[in-house]
Amino acid sequence: MDSTEDEQKQLVGSEQEVNLKDLSFGLTMTLMGMGVTLLTLVLLIFVIYIMNKLFPFKKKEEKKD
Amino acid sequence: MEFFNSALSALTQGFASLTWQSAVMILIGCVLLYLGIAKKIEPVLLLPIGFGIVLGNLPLAGLSASDEGGIINILYKSGILTELFPCLLFIGLGAMIDFGPMLGNPVVLIFGAAGQFGIFLTLLLALALGFPREQAVSIAVIGACDGPTAIYVTSKFARELLPAVSIAAYSYMSLVPIIQPPIMRALTTKKERATLMSAGEKKVSKTVKLLFPLVAGIITILIAPMGAPLMGMLMLGNFMKESGVIGRLVDVSQNTLTNLVTLFLGLSIGASMLGGNFLKWETILVFALGLLAIALDTVTGVLIGKLMRVLSKGKINPLLGAAGTSAFPMSARVVQKEGQKANPRNFLLFHAIGANTGGQIGSVMAAAVMLAIMSGLMH
């Protein structure tokens, strides 16, 4: 009887552990995923600003078009 | 008589082997054909998928994706399992995209990130519902609103979900005009939606247009190398277009390559949707979670849009946030329509197209980060 109860406790314990691991995986993925995506796009915004400063649009190009 | 009997049994073998699951799938295939032809919902994709379902579920035909050595099995193995088809589609997509509006107003790239929140919120929900990590990531990526990206990620981690994920991703993309407007209206006031933005296109030099795909490709691939096949092909297609010297290749990428790969992709995906592995509760859950992911993308996009409106002292229309998904150009059109409903003088299309192309980059980045983290965990 005792051993069955122990086994059940162990099972519940391991299930909770799996849930916690999944939760920490999900949160890590969310924080890292959104963080890196946002930072990359912010970096690209800066790069675009710099490129626009270095190579501004000239009216000549419009005439060519 | 014996010959007659054996001939008769050979001729009726197909009917005798037809299971109820196959019959239901054939019916689903026909419904997709109807939606594609009569309702014009993504016909380019739904037609080959629908026909693929019909062919794949006909018993003894050897045309399902799992029939070893069959013609569709060869396409499936060489194009889907190797992730070749989504990458080829990205060349075509890159050749079609004009990053000009985004380069003229780069701030809209922020919306490209905001439009990816739904992916991660859905991931948490899928995990809470008990889906294994690999499947949860694949389901969540439907929220990228980007068929090829969803197929790419799913074929890496959860091939068993490939049919459901790809159908969900493509059909929700076409349903964006129905999914997004109620959310946009619920989260904004009429005054906010009526916010006027300058209609004029800010011109960008040809050099910037040419350099962007090269520079952005290098930066993003260095940050998340796992997304290199998708990002690399997207930027290659755009670089070819902006170079202006290989019109023939650009034309092939935009038309022949994209059309051919879409046909093969649709047929292979359709033929992999077999009754036994598709008619499950799990499939319905995948569709429900995918819908939620796109709705959450819109919610977070619009909320970030509201924040941007406050920060810019009323210069940015919050509806632009909804265009941060990569459903291109559907989301941008929806934003334009809703903006004009609130204020007929409003012309948001140019800015929305910029946010929408930002969403393309954002979705590939988000997928690349997910791939990197998953691969890190697997090794």
mmCIF file of C-alpha atoms in Angstrom, chain A residues 52 55-58 60-62 64-65, chain B residues 103 203-213 242-244:
data_model
loop_
_atom_site.group_PDB
_atom_site.id
_atom_site.type_symbol
_atom_site.label_atom_id
_atom_site.label_comp_id
_atom_site.label_asym_id
_atom_site.label_seq_id
_atom_site.Cartn_x
_atom_site.Cartn_y
_atom_site.Cartn_z
ATOM 1 C CA ASN A 52 19.946 56.906 -45.924
ATOM 2 C CA PHE A 55 23.387 57.673 -49.776
ATOM 3 C CA PRO A 56 20.588 60.241 -49.813
ATOM 4 C CA PHE A 57 18.046 60.295 -52.605
ATOM 5 C CA LYS A 58 19.020 62.706 -55.367
ATOM 6 C CA LYS A 60 18.712 63.030 -60.662
ATOM 7 C CA GLU A 61 17.508 59.504 -59.831
ATOM 8 C CA GLU A 62 13.905 60.646 -60.097
ATOM 9 C CA LYS A 64 16.220 58.813 -64.631
ATOM 10 C CA ASP A 65 13.165 56.850 -63.379
ATOM 11 C CA LEU B 103 13.369 52.063 -46.128
ATOM 12 C CA LYS B 203 12.054 58.522 -51.757
ATOM 13 C CA VAL B 204 15.035 56.293 -51.135
ATOM 14 C CA SER B 205 18.172 56.157 -53.253
ATOM 15 C CA LYS B 206 18.811 53.156 -55.486
ATOM 16 C CA THR B 207 22.054 52.482 -53.626
ATOM 17 C CA VAL B 208 20.195 52.060 -50.327
ATOM 18 C CA LYS B 209 17.633 49.792 -51.998
ATOM 19 C CA LEU B 210 20.439 47.657 -53.424
ATOM 20 C CA LEU B 211 22.537 47.589 -50.263
ATOM 21 C CA PHE B 212 19.692 46.803 -47.873
ATOM 22 C CA PRO B 213 19.139 43.120 -48.781
ATOM 23 C CA GLU B 242 17.163 45.750 -57.045
ATOM 24 C CA SER B 243 20.352 45.089 -59.027
ATOM 25 C CA GLY B 244 18.348 45.723 -62.194
#
